[in-house]
Amino acid sequence: MQIPKAILFDLDGTLADTAPDLAAAINVMRRNRDLPPTPYEHLRPYASAGARGLIGAGFNIRPEDPEYEAMRIEFLNHYASAIADQSTLFDDVPHLLNGLDALQLPWGIVTNKAMRFTDALVPLLDLKQARCIISGDTTPHAKPHPAPLFEAAKQLAIAAEHCWYVGDDLRDIQAAKAAGMYSIAAAWGYCGATEPTHWNADLVLHSPLELLEILRSKHLA
């Protein structure tokens, strides 16, 4: 575990608790179909999987199903209309980011969220001080492909192997490993259907402050 020169973060489920607004968009769709709402506790683990995961959880519809694409567009439109009604940063994330600034460690965001949503959400969550923001359509490939992480490293002018990447989904860890970055599973996030301990991450952390403590200890060593 070398001292990193930059820290990169996933957005949904890692820095920000966006599941309430994502789940609300699904339940607007269900209400419009005269269906009862899907319990939030059922939808929350799928928040990091985007439209694919949430439509699957809310309607049992898969991307290969003929009705999926129209439902995906409907879901995204509902989400865009109320993108930050309930979304907030996770507890202690502001303290973590302030700590990184104090350590003079640059940090950025690499998300699979499309740019139209990232650009709208980031200022509302007061994350615009990020040194780079890479969305799911910034590069031709989204995670788990390493291209977004390589683009972030390029924008920071820091070699990928000197960056750490923190995320709450298996795809985040796969992307980090493919990019040669130190991979950290954010177990405080949504994490999907599998346990972060099964992802083969370099490190599993249960709170943002654990990461800050590690970084402070390495910088003071």
CSV table of N, CA, C and O in Angstrom, one decimal, residues 14-62:
chain,number,residue,atom,x,y,z
A,14,THR,N,-21.1,6.0,-2.9
A,14,THR,CA,-19.8,6.1,-2.4
A,14,THR,C,-19.6,7.5,-1.7
A,14,THR,O,-19.4,7.6,-0.5
A,15,LEU,N,-19.8,8.6,-2.5
A,15,LEU,CA,-19.8,9.9,-2.0
A,15,LEU,C,-21.2,10.3,-1.6
A,15,LEU,O,-21.4,11.0,-0.5
A,16,ALA,N,-22.2,10.0,-2.4
A,16,ALA,CA,-23.5,10.5,-2.2
A,16,ALA,C,-24.6,9.4,-2.1
A,16,ALA,O,-24.5,8.4,-2.7
A,17,ASP,N,-25.5,9.7,-1.2
A,17,ASP,CA,-26.7,8.8,-1.0
A,17,ASP,C,-27.8,9.2,-1.9
A,17,ASP,O,-28.6,10.1,-1.5
A,18,THR,N,-27.8,8.7,-3.1
A,18,THR,CA,-28.7,9.2,-4.1
A,18,THR,C,-29.9,8.2,-4.2
A,18,THR,O,-30.8,8.4,-5.0
A,19,ALA,N,-29.9,7.1,-3.5
A,19,ALA,CA,-30.9,6.1,-3.6
A,19,ALA,C,-32.3,6.6,-3.4
A,19,ALA,O,-33.2,6.1,-4.1
A,20,PRO,N,-32.6,7.5,-2.5
A,20,PRO,CA,-33.9,7.9,-2.3
A,20,PRO,C,-34.6,8.5,-3.6
A,20,PRO,O,-35.7,8.2,-3.9
A,21,ASP,N,-33.8,9.3,-4.3
A,21,ASP,CA,-34.4,9.9,-5.5
A,21,ASP,C,-34.5,8.9,-6.6
A,21,ASP,O,-35.4,9.0,-7.5
A,22,LEU,N,-33.5,8.0,-6.7
A,22,LEU,CA,-33.6,7.0,-7.7
A,22,LEU,C,-34.8,6.0,-7.5
A,22,LEU,O,-35.5,5.7,-8.4
A,23,ALA,N,-35.0,5.7,-6.2
A,23,ALA,CA,-36.1,4.8,-5.9
A,23,ALA,C,-37.4,5.5,-6.1
A,23,ALA,O,-38.4,4.9,-6.6
A,24,ALA,N,-37.4,6.8,-5.9
A,24,ALA,CA,-38.7,7.6,-6.1
A,24,ALA,C,-39.1,7.6,-7.5
A,24,ALA,O,-40.3,7.5,-7.9
A,25,ALA,N,-38.1,7.7,-8.4
A,25,ALA,CA,-38.4,7.7,-9.9
A,25,ALA,C,-39.1,6.3,-10.3
A,25,ALA,O,-40.0,6.3,-11.1
A,26,ILE,N,-38.6,5.2,-9.7
A,26,ILE,CA,-39.2,3.9,-10.0
A,26,ILE,C,-40.6,3.9,-9.5
A,26,ILE,O,-41.5,3.4,-10.2
A,27,ASN,N,-40.8,4.5,-8.3
A,27,ASN,CA,-42.2,4.4,-7.8
A,27,ASN,C,-43.2,5.3,-8.4
A,27,ASN,O,-44.4,5.1,-8.4
A,28,VAL,N,-42.7,6.4,-9.0
A,28,VAL,CA,-43.5,7.2,-9.9
A,28,VAL,C,-44.0,6.4,-11.0
A,28,VAL,O,-45.2,6.4,-11.4
A,29,MET,N,-43.1,5.6,-11.6
A,29,MET,CA,-43.5,4.8,-12.8
A,29,MET,C,-44.5,3.7,-12.3
A,29,MET,O,-45.5,3.4,-13.0
A,30,ARG,N,-44.3,3.2,-11.1
A,30,ARG,CA,-45.3,2.2,-10.7
A,30,ARG,C,-46.7,2.8,-10.4
A,30,ARG,O,-47.7,2.2,-10.7
A,31,ARG,N,-46.6,4.0,-9.8
A,31,ARG,CA,-47.9,4.7,-9.5
A,31,ARG,C,-48.7,5.0,-10.8
A,31,ARG,O,-49.9,4.8,-10.8
A,32,ASN,N,-47.9,5.4,-11.8
A,32,ASN,CA,-48.5,5.7,-13.1
A,32,ASN,C,-49.2,4.4,-13.7
A,32,ASN,O,-50.0,4.5,-14.7
A,33,ARG,N,-48.7,3.3,-13.3
A,33,ARG,CA,-49.3,2.0,-13.8
A,33,ARG,C,-50.3,1.4,-12.8
A,33,ARG,O,-50.6,0.2,-12.9
A,34,ASP,N,-50.7,2.1,-11.8
A,34,ASP,CA,-51.6,1.7,-10.8
A,34,ASP,C,-51.1,0.5,-10.0
A,34,ASP,O,-51.8,-0.4,-9.6
A,35,LEU,N,-49.7,0.5,-9.8
A,35,LEU,CA,-49.1,-0.6,-9.0
A,35,LEU,C,-48.7,0.0,-7.7
A,35,LEU,O,-48.4,1.2,-7.5
A,36,PRO,N,-48.6,-0.8,-6.6
A,36,PRO,CA,-48.2,-0.3,-5.3
A,36,PRO,C,-46.7,0.0,-5.4
A,36,PRO,O,-45.9,-0.6,-6.2
A,37,PRO,N,-46.2,0.9,-4.5
A,37,PRO,CA,-44.8,1.2,-4.5
A,37,PRO,C,-43.9,0.0,-4.1
A,37,PRO,O,-44.4,-0.8,-3.3
A,38,THR,N,-42.8,-0.1,-4.7
A,38,THR,CA,-41.8,-1.1,-4.2
A,38,THR,C,-41.1,-0.5,-3.0
A,38,THR,O,-40.7,0.6,-3.0
A,39,PRO,N,-41.0,-1.3,-1.9
A,39,PRO,CA,-40.4,-0.8,-0.7
A,39,PRO,C,-38.9,-0.3,-1.0
A,39,PRO,O,-38.2,-0.9,-1.7
A,40,TYR,N,-38.6,0.8,-0.3
A,40,TYR,CA,-37.3,1.5,-0.5
A,40,TYR,C,-36.2,0.5,-0.2
A,40,TYR,O,-35.2,0.4,-0.8
A,41,GLU,N,-36.4,-0.3,0.9
A,41,GLU,CA,-35.4,-1.3,1.3
A,41,GLU,C,-35.0,-2.3,0.2
A,41,GLU,O,-33.9,-2.8,0.2
A,42,HIS,N,-36.0,-2.6,-0.6
A,42,HIS,CA,-35.8,-3.5,-1.7
A,42,HIS,C,-35.0,-2.8,-2.9
A,42,HIS,O,-34.1,-3.5,-3.5
A,43,LEU,N,-35.3,-1.6,-3.1
A,43,LEU,CA,-34.7,-0.9,-4.2
A,43,LEU,C,-33.2,-0.4,-3.9
A,43,LEU,O,-32.4,-0.3,-4.8
A,44,ARG,N,-33.0,0.0,-2.7
A,44,ARG,CA,-31.7,0.7,-2.3
A,44,ARG,C,-30.5,-0.1,-2.8
A,44,ARG,O,-29.6,0.5,-3.3
A,45,PRO,N,-30.4,-1.4,-2.6
A,45,PRO,CA,-29.1,-2.1,-3.0
A,45,PRO,C,-28.8,-2.0,-4.4
A,45,PRO,O,-27.7,-2.2,-4.8
A,46,TYR,N,-29.8,-1.6,-5.3
A,46,TYR,CA,-29.6,-1.6,-6.7
A,46,TYR,C,-29.3,-0.2,-7.2
A,46,TYR,O,-29.2,0.0,-8.4
A,47,ALA,N,-29.2,0.8,-6.3
A,47,ALA,CA,-29.0,2.1,-6.8
A,47,ALA,C,-27.7,2.4,-7.6
A,47,ALA,O,-27.7,3.1,-8.5
A,48,SER,N,-26.7,1.7,-7.2
A,48,SER,CA,-25.4,1.8,-8.0
A,48,SER,C,-25.4,1.2,-9.3
A,48,SER,O,-24.5,1.4,-10.1
A,49,ALA,N,-26.4,0.3,-9.6
A,49,ALA,CA,-26.6,-0.3,-10.9
A,49,ALA,C,-27.4,0.5,-11.9
A,49,ALA,O,-27.6,0.0,-13.0
A,50,GLY,N,-27.8,1.7,-11.5
A,50,GLY,CA,-28.5,2.6,-12.4
A,50,GLY,C,-29.8,2.0,-12.9
A,50,GLY,O,-30.5,1.2,-12.2
A,51,ALA,N,-30.2,2.5,-14.1
A,51,ALA,CA,-31.5,2.1,-14.7
A,51,ALA,C,-31.7,0.6,-14.8
A,51,ALA,O,-32.7,0.0,-14.5
A,52,ARG,N,-30.6,0.0,-15.2
A,52,ARG,CA,-30.7,-1.5,-15.4
A,52,ARG,C,-31.1,-2.2,-14.1
A,52,ARG,O,-32.0,-3.0,-14.1
A,53,GLY,N,-30.4,-1.9,-13.0
A,53,GLY,CA,-30.6,-2.5,-11.8
A,53,GLY,C,-31.9,-2.1,-11.2
A,53,GLY,O,-32.7,-3.0,-10.6
A,54,LEU,N,-32.3,-0.9,-11.2
A,54,LEU,CA,-33.5,-0.4,-10.6
A,54,LEU,C,-34.8,-0.8,-11.3
A,54,LEU,O,-35.8,-1.2,-10.7
A,55,ILE,N,-34.7,-0.8,-12.7
A,55,ILE,CA,-35.9,-1.3,-13.4
A,55,ILE,C,-36.0,-2.8,-13.2
A,55,ILE,O,-37.2,-3.3,-13.1
A,56,GLY,N,-34.9,-3.5,-13.1
A,56,GLY,CA,-35.0,-4.9,-12.8
A,56,GLY,C,-35.6,-5.2,-11.4
A,56,GLY,O,-36.5,-6.1,-11.3
A,57,ALA,N,-35.2,-4.4,-10.4
A,57,ALA,CA,-35.7,-4.6,-9.1
A,57,ALA,C,-37.2,-4.1,-9.0
A,57,ALA,O,-37.9,-4.7,-8.2
A,58,GLY,N,-37.5,-3.1,-9.7
A,58,GLY,CA,-38.9,-2.5,-9.6
A,58,GLY,C,-39.9,-3.2,-10.4
A,58,GLY,O,-41.1,-3.2,-10.1
A,59,PHE,N,-39.5,-3.8,-11.6
A,59,PHE,CA,-40.4,-4.3,-12.5
A,59,PHE,C,-40.1,-5.7,-13.0
A,59,PHE,O,-40.8,-6.3,-13.8
A,60,ASN,N,-38.9,-6.2,-12.6
A,60,ASN,CA,-38.4,-7.5,-13.1
A,60,ASN,C,-38.3,-7.5,-14.7
A,60,ASN,O,-38.6,-8.5,-15.4
A,61,ILE,N,-37.9,-6.3,-15.2
A,61,ILE,CA,-37.6,-6.1,-16.6
A,61,ILE,C,-36.1,-6.1,-16.8
A,61,ILE,O,-35.4,-5.3,-16.1
A,62,ARG,N,-35.6,-6.8,-17.8
A,62,ARG,CA,-34.2,-6.8,-18.1
A,62,ARG,C,-33.9,-6.1,-19.4
A,62,ARG,O,-34.8,-5.9,-20.2
